[in-house]
XYZ file of C-alpha atoms in Angstrom:
775
model
C -28.641 34.727 44.176
C -29.010 36.333 40.779
C -30.652 33.983 38.266
C -28.829 33.558 34.964
C -29.746 31.810 31.750
C -28.974 28.082 31.683
C -27.581 28.550 28.193
C -24.961 31.108 29.340
C -22.724 28.602 31.113
C -19.080 29.242 31.929
C -16.254 29.128 29.378
C -15.846 25.794 27.684
C -19.070 24.361 29.166
C -22.227 23.459 27.275
C -25.864 23.071 28.380
C -26.324 21.991 32.013
C -22.742 20.834 32.568
C -21.880 23.645 35.005
C -25.044 22.907 36.974
C -24.144 19.234 37.164
C -20.666 20.041 38.403
C -22.039 22.342 41.079
C -24.330 19.548 42.227
C -21.366 17.187 42.346
C -19.393 19.666 44.424
C -22.360 20.090 46.767
C -22.564 16.347 47.387
C -18.878 16.340 48.383
C -19.602 18.712 51.292
C -20.395 17.052 54.625
C -23.545 18.620 56.099
C -27.026 17.695 57.292
C -29.328 16.166 54.710
C -31.945 18.917 54.846
C -29.366 21.700 54.517
C -27.913 19.928 51.514
C -31.347 19.532 49.956
C -32.133 23.219 50.509
C -28.858 24.288 48.926
C -29.531 21.966 46.010
C -32.817 23.757 45.166
C -31.026 27.097 45.362
C -28.344 25.962 42.923
C -30.948 24.651 40.492
C -32.955 27.889 40.680
C -29.864 30.002 40.068
C -28.583 27.952 37.156
C -31.975 27.658 35.449
C -33.006 31.285 35.885
C -36.017 30.388 38.030
C -37.585 32.255 40.925
C -38.659 29.022 42.582
C -37.283 25.489 42.597
C -38.964 22.772 44.665
C -38.438 19.065 45.224
C -41.386 16.828 46.069
C -40.567 13.262 47.128
C -42.899 10.264 47.132
C -43.696 8.936 50.594
C -44.351 5.238 51.301
C -48.124 5.921 51.186
C -47.842 7.464 47.711
C -48.302 11.089 48.770
C -45.984 13.789 47.425
C -44.272 15.765 50.189
C -42.626 19.150 49.653
C -39.153 18.157 50.866
C -37.139 21.233 49.894
C -37.731 24.576 48.193
C -36.033 27.757 47.122
C -38.558 30.561 46.734
C -41.610 29.177 48.548
C -42.231 29.569 52.295
C -39.838 27.490 54.353
C -42.562 26.538 56.867
C -44.363 24.581 54.111
C -41.458 22.116 53.839
C -42.402 18.660 55.249
C -45.899 19.962 56.096
C -47.374 20.254 52.590
C -48.406 16.887 51.240
C -50.235 16.353 47.962
C -52.305 13.393 46.883
C -50.737 11.408 44.014
C -52.963 13.162 41.447
C -53.398 16.560 43.143
C -52.499 19.783 41.367
C -49.919 20.281 38.642
C -47.326 18.364 40.650
C -49.723 15.424 40.851
C -50.383 15.685 37.116
C -46.648 15.354 36.417
C -46.493 12.347 38.754
C -49.517 10.674 37.190
C -48.359 11.160 33.609
C -44.683 10.492 34.406
C -43.607 13.095 31.853
C -42.649 16.802 31.856
C -45.290 19.518 32.048
C -44.736 23.194 31.144
C -47.474 25.779 31.762
C -47.163 29.488 30.902
C -49.774 30.610 33.434
C -50.188 27.971 36.139
C -53.106 29.561 38.078
C -55.208 29.424 34.902
C -54.628 25.693 34.397
C -57.646 23.480 35.283
C -55.439 21.195 37.409
C -53.909 24.019 39.436
C -54.358 23.508 43.197
C -53.836 26.663 45.257
C -51.924 26.102 48.497
C -51.799 29.379 50.459
C -49.291 28.015 52.980
C -46.606 27.987 50.264
C -46.884 31.684 49.380
C -46.951 30.846 45.683
C -49.367 33.650 44.663
C -46.788 35.763 42.764
C -45.535 32.902 40.570
C -47.063 32.218 37.180
C -45.044 29.931 34.914
C -44.530 26.306 35.981
C -42.276 23.508 34.781
C -42.361 20.085 36.395
C -40.428 16.943 35.513
C -40.750 13.485 37.072
C -37.865 12.131 39.103
C -37.651 8.535 37.904
C -35.430 5.660 38.823
C -35.828 2.318 37.128
C -39.040 3.650 35.667
C -40.551 4.179 39.117
C -41.554 7.606 40.347
C -39.292 8.901 43.132
C -40.531 12.495 43.142
C -41.183 15.630 41.112
C -38.787 18.505 40.457
C -40.432 21.882 39.710
C -39.347 25.374 38.676
C -41.507 28.542 38.685
C -41.114 32.181 37.640
C -43.028 35.357 38.342
C -43.442 36.081 34.633
C -46.091 34.522 32.405
C -43.871 32.938 29.790
C -43.346 29.709 27.866
C -40.519 27.386 28.853
C -37.827 26.542 26.337
C -36.849 23.040 25.356
C -33.396 23.729 26.817
C -34.881 24.517 30.236
C -36.973 21.358 30.264
C -33.985 19.342 29.073
C -31.854 20.781 31.875
C -34.431 19.901 34.534
C -34.769 16.360 33.153
C -31.030 15.859 33.396
C -30.999 17.170 36.970
C -33.988 14.966 37.850
C -32.152 11.886 36.615
C -29.159 12.762 38.797
C -31.445 13.592 41.726
C -33.076 10.146 41.468
C -29.712 8.443 41.941
C -28.843 10.728 44.863
C -32.159 9.994 46.587
C -31.768 6.257 45.992
C -28.285 6.318 47.525
C -29.730 7.664 50.800
C -27.482 10.712 50.761
C -30.411 13.119 51.053
C -33.049 11.136 52.915
C -32.477 9.834 56.399
C -33.377 6.222 57.130
C -35.686 7.395 59.956
C -38.028 8.862 57.321
C -38.874 5.323 56.278
C -39.007 3.772 59.711
C -42.625 2.769 59.255
C -41.887 0.725 56.156
C -41.636 -3.058 56.423
C -37.942 -3.803 55.996
C -38.300 -7.396 54.844
C -41.588 -9.108 54.053
C -41.811 -12.545 55.615
C -45.378 -13.840 55.354
C -47.116 -15.675 52.507
C -48.472 -13.493 49.717
C -50.544 -14.208 46.641
C -50.732 -12.178 43.433
C -53.314 -12.671 40.716
C -52.195 -11.775 37.193
C -52.365 -13.129 33.672
C -51.560 -16.695 32.613
C -49.049 -16.212 29.787
C -47.475 -19.660 29.434
C -49.104 -22.764 30.876
C -47.621 -24.999 33.527
C -46.804 -25.010 37.236
C -43.424 -24.423 38.834
C -42.233 -24.521 42.453
C -38.784 -23.063 42.974
C -36.577 -20.334 44.406
C -36.784 -16.658 43.519
C -34.102 -15.058 41.420
C -34.717 -11.320 41.346
C -33.771 -10.099 37.906
C -32.005 -6.784 38.314
C -30.687 -5.732 34.918
C -30.188 -2.209 36.231
C -26.472 -1.350 36.530
C -25.852 1.453 39.033
C -23.114 3.919 38.155
C -21.559 6.135 40.809
C -20.048 8.437 38.180
C -22.756 10.626 36.693
C -21.004 13.772 35.451
C -18.493 13.525 32.602
C -15.047 15.019 32.841
C -14.458 14.629 29.105
C -17.577 14.600 26.906
C -15.662 13.468 23.828
C -14.147 10.513 25.664
C -17.572 9.546 27.038
C -19.062 9.547 23.556
C -16.236 7.260 22.472
C -17.032 4.870 25.339
C -20.672 4.941 24.352
C -19.944 4.138 20.706
C -17.653 1.271 21.706
C -20.336 -0.207 23.986
C -22.946 0.090 21.227
C -20.642 -1.854 18.911
C -20.207 -4.562 21.570
C -23.978 -4.678 22.033
C -24.646 -5.157 18.337
C -21.957 -7.812 18.086
C -23.499 -9.696 21.003
C -26.938 -9.757 19.369
C -25.388 -10.964 16.099
C -23.576 -13.762 17.940
C -26.799 -14.832 19.626
C -28.504 -15.027 16.238
C -25.621 -17.057 14.828
C -25.439 -19.386 17.830
C -28.233 -21.688 16.662
C -30.344 -21.117 19.794
C -33.071 -19.632 17.598
C -33.323 -21.720 14.392
C -34.435 -20.033 11.172
C -38.194 -20.158 10.741
C -39.003 -20.121 14.458
C -40.799 -17.282 16.251
C -37.784 -16.933 18.567
C -35.643 -16.191 15.531
C -38.091 -13.572 14.305
C -38.104 -11.958 17.755
C -34.319 -11.660 17.721
C -34.300 -10.326 14.162
C -36.643 -7.554 15.310
C -34.464 -7.039 18.373
C -31.401 -6.570 16.164
C -33.215 -3.858 14.239
C -33.861 -1.993 17.483
C -30.132 -2.151 18.268
C -29.597 -0.112 15.099
C -32.406 2.350 15.838
C -31.022 5.763 14.876
C -33.415 7.717 17.056
C -32.422 5.757 20.162
C -28.689 6.088 19.430
C -29.009 9.832 18.814
C -30.875 10.320 22.108
C -28.000 8.625 23.917
C -25.388 10.764 22.211
C -27.257 13.984 22.914
C -27.451 13.070 26.605
C -23.689 12.490 26.691
C -23.066 15.818 24.945
C -25.098 17.544 27.675
C -22.411 16.621 30.212
C -23.463 13.181 31.472
C -21.328 10.073 31.565
C -22.233 7.325 29.118
C -23.875 5.322 31.946
C -25.901 8.316 33.124
C -26.972 9.028 29.539
C -28.197 5.454 29.072
C -30.031 5.617 32.405
C -31.726 8.868 31.531
C -32.948 7.670 28.119
C -33.980 4.354 29.675
C -36.095 6.136 32.284
C -37.739 8.309 29.645
C -38.657 5.225 27.619
C -39.994 3.469 30.700
C -42.148 6.436 31.639
C -43.638 6.392 28.142
C -44.045 2.629 28.318
C -46.076 2.858 31.508
C -48.555 5.222 29.839
C -48.706 3.682 26.341
C -51.891 2.001 25.167
C -50.691 0.741 21.800
C -49.541 -2.868 22.244
C -46.838 -2.726 19.576
C -45.519 0.568 20.941
C -45.265 -0.968 24.411
C -43.414 -3.987 23.038
C -40.981 -1.782 21.120
C -40.212 0.185 24.289
C -39.677 -3.080 26.194
C -37.043 -4.067 23.650
C -35.375 -0.649 23.801
C -35.254 -0.871 27.589
C -33.726 -4.324 27.431
C -31.129 -2.996 25.014
C -30.351 -0.167 27.448
C -29.801 -2.682 30.260
C -27.421 -4.696 28.101
C -25.655 -1.519 27.023
C -25.058 -0.609 30.682
C -23.422 -3.998 31.220
C -21.182 -3.466 28.208
C -20.153 -0.104 29.639
C -19.345 -1.625 33.031
C -17.496 -4.614 31.549
C -16.223 -3.682 28.052
C -15.907 -6.589 25.675
C -17.554 -9.100 28.039
C -20.460 -11.136 26.715
C -23.568 -11.595 28.848
C -24.002 -15.263 29.813
C -27.329 -15.097 31.626
C -25.863 -15.283 35.094
C -25.430 -18.258 37.392
C -28.880 -19.556 38.175
C -29.554 -21.935 41.053
C -31.432 -25.152 40.466
C -35.204 -24.723 40.118
C -34.846 -20.990 39.518
C -37.941 -18.848 39.068
C -37.052 -15.490 37.606
C -39.055 -12.508 38.802
C -38.672 -9.154 37.086
C -40.499 -6.054 36.020
C -39.929 -7.008 32.397
C -37.402 -9.010 30.432
C -36.280 -8.838 26.839
C -36.313 -11.833 24.481
C -32.526 -11.915 24.132
C -31.960 -12.051 27.887
C -34.535 -14.788 28.334
C -32.969 -16.929 25.623
C -29.544 -16.561 27.242
C -30.725 -17.981 30.565
C -29.692 -21.520 31.535
C -32.734 -23.494 30.421
C -31.740 -26.520 32.501
C -32.223 -24.464 35.681
C -34.881 -21.896 34.786
C -38.280 -23.434 35.524
C -40.591 -20.415 35.814
C -41.023 -16.733 35.080
C -43.079 -13.988 36.755
C -43.278 -10.424 35.435
C -44.907 -7.298 36.791
C -45.712 -6.413 33.202
C -46.131 -8.556 30.095
C -49.014 -9.661 27.907
C -49.935 -12.738 25.913
C -48.542 -11.115 22.766
C -45.304 -9.827 24.316
C -42.020 -11.121 22.971
C -41.109 -12.622 26.354
C -44.384 -14.590 26.459
C -43.906 -15.886 22.919
C -40.391 -17.085 23.770
C -41.550 -18.591 27.100
C -44.232 -20.601 25.297
C -41.694 -21.745 22.732
C -39.339 -22.891 25.517
C -42.124 -24.459 27.590
C -41.489 -22.235 30.636
C -44.522 -21.559 32.887
C -45.082 -17.811 33.048
C -47.396 -15.340 34.723
C -47.547 -11.617 34.006
C -49.167 -8.441 35.264
C -48.405 -9.252 38.908
C -47.930 -5.580 39.724
C -46.058 -4.864 42.938
C -44.728 -8.404 43.329
C -41.117 -7.371 42.792
C -41.230 -5.187 45.886
C -42.436 -8.115 48.014
C -39.872 -10.724 46.950
C -36.440 -11.364 48.404
C -33.736 -13.348 46.634
C -34.092 -17.015 47.549
C -37.772 -16.869 48.580
C -39.862 -19.888 47.693
C -42.211 -19.137 44.785
C -45.040 -20.932 43.039
C -45.865 -19.923 39.466
C -49.293 -21.117 38.361
C -49.379 -20.632 34.609
C -52.815 -22.244 34.396
C -54.649 -19.616 36.445
C -52.185 -16.704 36.370
C -51.223 -16.882 40.052
C -47.953 -16.121 41.820
C -47.456 -17.354 45.395
C -44.605 -15.762 47.355
C -43.321 -17.622 50.419
C -46.334 -19.951 50.305
C -47.495 -21.588 53.487
C -47.349 -25.325 54.092
C -50.933 -25.755 52.975
C -50.340 -24.111 49.583
C -47.044 -25.950 49.092
C -48.671 -29.264 49.879
C -51.622 -28.559 47.574
C -49.417 -27.557 44.654
C -46.984 -30.423 45.237
C -49.901 -32.839 45.182
C -51.212 -31.103 42.084
C -47.847 -31.484 40.362
C -47.687 -35.146 41.317
C -51.272 -35.655 40.196
C -50.495 -33.978 36.894
C -47.408 -36.126 36.470
C -49.401 -39.270 37.224
C -52.194 -38.220 34.867
C -49.665 -37.401 32.153
C -48.206 -40.883 32.495
C -51.678 -42.280 31.991
C -52.328 -40.022 28.997
C -49.024 -41.069 27.457
C -49.911 -44.741 27.871
C -53.088 -44.310 25.810
C -51.554 -41.834 23.355
C -51.849 -44.115 20.334
C -55.314 -45.408 21.188
C -58.296 -44.017 19.254
C -60.405 -41.385 21.013
C -63.495 -43.479 21.751
C -66.362 -42.637 24.063
C -67.675 -45.200 26.533
C -70.422 -46.105 24.046
C -68.024 -46.491 21.114
C -68.331 -43.124 19.335
C -65.074 -42.278 17.536
C -63.880 -38.709 18.107
C -61.206 -36.866 16.123
C -58.945 -34.867 18.468
C -56.607 -32.352 16.859
C -54.197 -29.757 18.215
C -54.112 -25.964 18.060
C -50.707 -24.402 17.416
C -49.046 -21.194 16.322
C -45.366 -21.920 16.872
C -43.142 -24.340 15.011
C -41.618 -25.499 18.278
C -45.035 -26.750 19.443
C -45.445 -29.251 16.624
C -43.468 -32.180 18.083
C -46.344 -32.402 20.562
C -48.631 -33.604 17.772
C -46.943 -37.002 17.913
C -46.342 -36.794 21.672
C -50.055 -36.351 22.418
C -51.428 -38.607 19.710
C -53.294 -35.751 18.008
C -54.660 -36.688 14.598
C -53.449 -33.396 13.118
C -53.378 -29.633 13.557
C -56.951 -28.385 13.491
C -55.900 -24.736 13.774
C -52.495 -23.235 12.994
C -52.524 -19.536 13.856
C -50.308 -17.863 11.281
C -50.213 -14.374 12.814
C -47.442 -15.040 15.358
C -44.750 -14.876 12.683
C -46.078 -11.456 11.705
C -46.502 -10.115 15.241
C -42.882 -10.690 16.289
C -41.392 -9.106 13.180
C -40.749 -5.387 12.699
C -41.267 -5.713 8.941
C -43.551 -7.817 6.787
C -42.059 -11.342 6.701
C -40.603 -12.014 3.274
C -42.291 -14.478 0.943
C -39.385 -16.895 1.344
C -39.596 -16.747 5.148
C -43.341 -17.386 5.134
C -42.998 -20.237 2.663
C -40.193 -21.786 4.701
C -42.263 -21.678 7.895
C -45.387 -23.199 6.350
C -43.343 -25.924 4.659
C -41.644 -26.670 7.979
C -45.075 -26.982 9.628
C -46.252 -29.492 7.021
C -42.989 -31.441 7.292
C -43.227 -31.546 11.072
C -46.635 -33.231 11.145
C -45.974 -35.637 8.270
C -49.096 -37.132 6.757
C -51.407 -35.620 9.364
C -53.660 -32.756 8.191
C -52.942 -29.101 8.981
C -55.488 -26.274 8.834
C -53.847 -22.884 8.273
C -55.899 -19.940 9.484
C -55.100 -16.808 7.523
C -53.975 -13.697 9.353
C -56.139 -12.697 12.295
C -54.548 -9.315 12.968
C -56.214 -6.276 14.496
C -57.919 -5.944 17.847
C -55.277 -6.879 20.427
C -52.923 -8.275 17.760
C -50.934 -5.454 16.183
C -47.799 -5.191 14.059
C -45.460 -2.366 13.180
C -46.282 -2.405 9.475
C -50.054 -2.755 9.381
C -52.254 0.270 10.032
C -53.178 0.728 13.681
C -56.657 2.129 14.121
C -57.865 3.282 17.529
C -61.331 1.827 17.895
C -63.790 1.980 20.798
C -64.406 -1.771 20.463
C -61.500 -3.458 18.655
C -63.008 -6.962 18.881
C -65.869 -5.747 16.686
C -63.689 -3.595 14.475
C -61.238 -3.724 11.621
C -59.530 -7.073 12.051
C -58.862 -10.486 10.512
C -60.468 -10.982 7.083
C -61.908 -7.462 7.112
C -58.398 -6.074 7.197
C -57.220 -8.731 4.739
C -59.795 -7.820 2.121
C -59.102 -4.093 2.506
C -55.389 -4.904 2.084
C -55.609 -7.670 -0.551
C -51.881 -7.534 -1.303
C -51.148 -8.653 2.270
C -53.578 -11.557 2.017
C -52.390 -12.620 -1.431
C -48.786 -12.541 -0.249
C -49.627 -14.998 2.512
C -51.760 -17.200 0.270
C -48.917 -17.286 -2.265
C -46.575 -18.596 0.419
C -49.121 -21.234 1.492
C -49.651 -22.422 -2.086
C -45.904 -22.791 -2.643
C -45.297 -24.487 0.691
C -48.037 -27.091 0.084
C -46.762 -28.212 -3.328
C -47.762 -31.843 -3.842
C -49.779 -31.932 -0.610
C -53.240 -31.009 0.629
C -53.656 -27.339 1.526
C -56.397 -26.449 3.988
C -57.009 -22.691 4.340
C -59.376 -21.312 6.980
C -60.722 -17.754 6.661
C -61.542 -16.030 10.001
C -64.070 -13.391 10.998
C -66.465 -13.865 8.075
C -69.709 -11.924 8.532
C -71.067 -11.633 4.965
C -71.284 -14.023 2.027
C -69.461 -11.466 -0.131
C -66.448 -11.608 2.199
C -66.091 -15.358 1.831
C -66.507 -15.106 -1.921
C -63.814 -12.444 -2.147
C -61.408 -14.433 0.027
C -61.951 -17.561 -2.016
C -61.308 -15.576 -5.206
C -57.952 -14.384 -3.839
C -56.949 -17.994 -3.182
C -57.973 -19.003 -6.715
C -55.962 -16.102 -8.156
C -52.860 -17.314 -6.366
C -53.413 -20.829 -7.649
C -53.648 -19.485 -11.202
C -50.547 -17.355 -10.695
C -48.553 -20.359 -9.479
C -49.739 -22.396 -12.454
C -48.752 -19.660 -14.933
C -45.261 -19.394 -13.467
C -44.702 -23.130 -13.474
C -44.667 -23.642 -9.706
C -45.667 -27.010 -8.338
C -49.240 -26.907 -7.057
C -50.892 -28.448 -4.009
C -52.436 -31.814 -4.741
C -55.693 -30.562 -3.278
C -56.921 -27.223 -1.947
C -59.753 -26.973 0.586
C -61.393 -23.708 1.632
C -62.586 -23.405 5.209
C -65.117 -21.139 6.904
C -64.577 -20.068 10.486
C -67.968 -19.708 12.133
C -67.438 -17.076 14.816
C -69.951 -14.317 14.082
C -73.675 -14.559 14.870
C -74.489 -13.532 11.269
C -72.981 -16.800 10.032
C -73.987 -18.976 12.984
C -77.713 -18.178 12.679
C -77.800 -18.820 8.920
C -74.805 -20.949 7.862
C -76.342 -22.385 4.675
C -75.241 -19.785 2.078
C -71.711 -19.779 3.484
C -71.363 -23.548 3.644
C -72.235 -23.732 -0.052
C -68.982 -21.829 -0.785
C -66.564 -23.871 1.347
C -65.264 -27.398 1.868
C -65.232 -27.473 5.662
C -66.102 -25.345 8.692
C -64.636 -24.654 12.101
C -66.534 -23.106 14.986
C -64.401 -20.379 16.582
C -66.207 -20.663 19.889
C -64.154 -18.021 21.718
C -65.237 -15.134 19.519
C -68.662 -16.598 18.785
C -69.501 -16.738 22.483
C -68.219 -13.243 23.273
C -70.360 -11.858 20.458
C -73.287 -14.004 21.542
C -73.140 -12.717 25.134
C -71.961 -9.213 24.153
C -69.158 -9.686 26.680
C -65.515 -8.931 25.948
C -63.546 -12.072 26.799
C -60.498 -9.911 27.612
C -62.453 -8.022 30.269
C -62.228 -9.836 33.624
C -65.340 -8.042 34.891
C -67.590 -9.770 32.349
C -65.620 -12.689 30.870
C -66.664 -15.072 33.655
C -70.158 -13.682 34.096
C -71.758 -15.898 31.443
C -71.542 -19.658 31.122
C -71.274 -21.449 27.788
C -73.032 -24.378 29.426
C -76.483 -22.836 29.366
C -79.439 -23.556 27.073
C -79.210 -20.631 24.639
C -75.575 -21.005 23.513
C -75.881 -24.794 23.400
C -78.911 -24.501 21.137
C -76.871 -22.244 18.852
C -74.002 -24.733 18.732
C -76.417 -27.556 17.994
C -78.021 -25.489 15.224
C -74.616 -24.912 13.605
C -73.730 -28.615 13.766
C -77.067 -29.627 12.213
C -76.665 -27.072 9.413
C -73.196 -28.419 8.587
C -74.488 -31.979 8.602
C -77.339 -31.019 6.278
C -74.879 -29.322 3.911
C -72.567 -32.326 3.997
C -69.613 -30.290 5.288
C -67.358 -31.525 8.087
C -67.205 -29.207 11.093
C -64.916 -28.920 14.099
C -64.852 -26.817 17.273
C -61.551 -25.102 18.027
C -62.312 -22.696 20.867
C -61.580 -22.919 24.565
C -64.682 -25.034 25.181
C -63.139 -27.869 23.143
C -60.172 -27.909 25.555
C -62.156 -28.634 28.740
C -63.208 -32.231 29.488
C -66.816 -31.521 30.502
C -67.430 -29.122 27.629
C -65.825 -31.566 25.186
C -68.195 -34.303 26.358
C -71.135 -31.963 25.883
C -69.984 -31.114 22.366
C -69.860 -34.826 21.589
C -73.395 -35.146 22.949
C -74.460 -32.312 20.595
C -73.121 -34.342 17.673
C -69.682 -32.810 17.094
C -67.083 -35.415 16.180
C -63.976 -33.270 15.613
C -62.404 -31.050 18.283
C -59.192 -28.999 18.145
C -57.509 -27.906 21.354
C -54.274 -27.008 23.123
C -51.756 -29.858 23.210
C -52.003 -30.223 26.978
C -55.762 -30.766 26.787
C -55.743 -33.768 24.442
C -54.917 -36.288 27.170
C -57.538 -35.065 29.669
C -60.221 -34.743 26.979
C -59.492 -38.215 25.607
C -59.721 -39.632 29.154
C -63.007 -37.839 29.811
C -64.537 -39.040 26.558
C -63.538 -42.612 27.350
C -65.577 -42.438 30.577
C -68.588 -40.697 29.044
C -71.648 -42.424 27.626
C -72.364 -39.915 24.885
C -75.759 -41.343 23.990
C -77.075 -41.139 27.554
C -75.678 -37.647 28.028
C -77.127 -36.586 24.680
C -80.569 -37.861 25.586
C -80.514 -36.050 28.906
C -79.228 -32.882 27.266
C -81.957 -32.946 24.630
C -84.602 -33.149 27.366
C -83.109 -30.199 29.189
C -82.866 -28.041 26.087
C -86.408 -28.918 24.984
C -87.915 -28.155 28.378
C -89.512 -24.767 28.941
C -89.581 -25.238 32.719
C -87.391 -22.849 34.671
C -84.468 -24.321 36.583
C -83.474 -21.323 38.627
C -82.847 -23.440 41.699
C -79.705 -24.928 40.121
C -77.616 -23.742 37.131
C -77.502 -25.977 34.084
C -73.764 -26.522 34.584
C -74.326 -28.033 38.021
C -77.128 -30.242 36.759
C -74.994 -31.254 33.794
C -72.057 -32.209 36.016
C -74.370 -34.481 37.942
C -75.659 -35.998 34.704
C -72.125 -36.369 33.335
C -71.063 -38.203 36.462
C -74.127 -40.441 36.172
C -73.007 -41.117 32.609
C -69.629 -42.273 33.919
C -67.475 -39.117 33.867
C -65.083 -38.853 36.819
C -65.435 -35.756 38.980
C -61.702 -34.981 38.708
C -62.225 -34.138 35.042
C -64.957 -31.533 35.505
C -63.475 -29.116 38.038
C -62.331 -26.420 35.631
C -64.694 -24.105 33.818
C -63.973 -23.006 30.284
C -63.772 -19.312 29.575
C -64.642 -17.887 26.206
């Protein structure tokens, strides 16, 4: 064969179209799989002007096997196997993106394999063979000359790789015997540990979410007609998103609405649309073009570190899936499918629009191989009250449609085909929870009194408008912490002043005469947006975030404060400033609030009846010397989650260290007591709003330390109120004071264990102290 340039295709053809047609013609010929694979590499080498073309396929154990080659030694086929990260081929597989090297032997990752006879070949191009975002293999091309590869050559190989992935998946090239050692259908119980993204427990049947639409027609006969089909499907897609927004399923002012507004913007993304059109113009059908761009996005998604970038790619992938459906059924709207009763959806990922279109009367749980607490799917799941676990990698490969599943949104567990013991335990747990909830509901309107008559003030943490009906449902006295950043995180642009004002007014209306504490934006760290600067930091939790970012971008902070001032007209406005570490920061933040009050007065806007400034105590600098800060504020709130991770120098997002240290130990308890005493001395009310306020035992201990106001997740108010009612705070406080004053070592038993015993002696039931708070 005489290699020719891939650009010099036959008359009337453009780019790799002739190559694609030759591949199609090859697949129409009946011959043995290996002979077909060998001829395929020869065609690719000829059409791309390469001296070598090789196909490496991923084996069940993850190794990359040389499955066919043109140009290397034939005896190396099916004998050469590379580790997943070995050599340049392994580098392509690991990165899941193309690699072009002018002089391969000089590359630090080059792995010399003498059995292939590759000594004469210098340049190297490798592209991943991806299907559904998963690596199927690697396609490579090599030449004798030391030369750079053109974008056209790489583009051609990517197109061929996409087509190759579909051919491999169809089984036309690989015999079933090659996978004879694989388990055809898993049958035993399996357990996956992931991330708890939306609380709750669900027991139901698996519905495997397969948004991928397989097309058997990959090569276009008429590129112009295919582009017309693509444009028509894009129009249908956009119309469908508009109809979903207009349907009333996502009311204005809710996070779900903001998610869909951002989603609509992605549907108009010019870069994405142009990528699709270019793929069609290269000779692919509209479906093949969407699949190719989708795979490229997924490969980037799997390697991305930036949280917002990952979320944007999730939305683009979801749009691609919907676009494929519009291509397969023009003009048909997606209805979410027919779900069985007690359906638990399991998927690699899911977009917010698809999730909102599911039948909510039948969908009871969600499990994703990907996902994070800040992902759009998690935000919507929380808003809908659907238990959800994420980051259960590999679970999709182990589930069959109709399998029994248990989603544990409390501990981030997914049970597949659970045994009788697990089913019984979770069924009893569900019944116990239901019984406990009935008891909590019965005492909802009763005051939160301890066994010795101490009145406690239990408030609720929230961040979504849809959560607020639970204030009345749980008997919470108010919202002790409203996290305002969610509205910003789900939007692609800075929320307009009117939208912010409308949300904050809706929050105040929803809780009536109960108090609400609005925490100003706590962005940065793991909370990123598209329109605020993203700074790569070695330790984001200690970096440029929250008030630090707000003071460096005062316009952003003032914009939010302006909305809060307008929303609270005629009412009390409580504003809490997070991540304060210097007196000057609190002074500056308070000045911004005063400026907005003056601005509203000058322009004749109605003012809040009262404005209170709050200090969030979550840095050691403030906790060890609160006095100067308390003099500048009206109230304080202990942000125990951050305070404890800074105290222990342990990242609470890192599973290797987050559970290593216990809040119930003398040193942190002394710090919490010191903060409470300082607030009492300054005459400033103080609350605790971290995870430790949400756990019954820890809440009892906080009451024994003298705290009288706790703010927690809605689901924790009932259990905490029940625990407090059984606890003699005075007795527990006396015992605790002795323990903290003692210098004697207690290495034989941790303080938590001794405290559980003391709590039970003080009247606290053991069923309320079995879960440890994490910080």
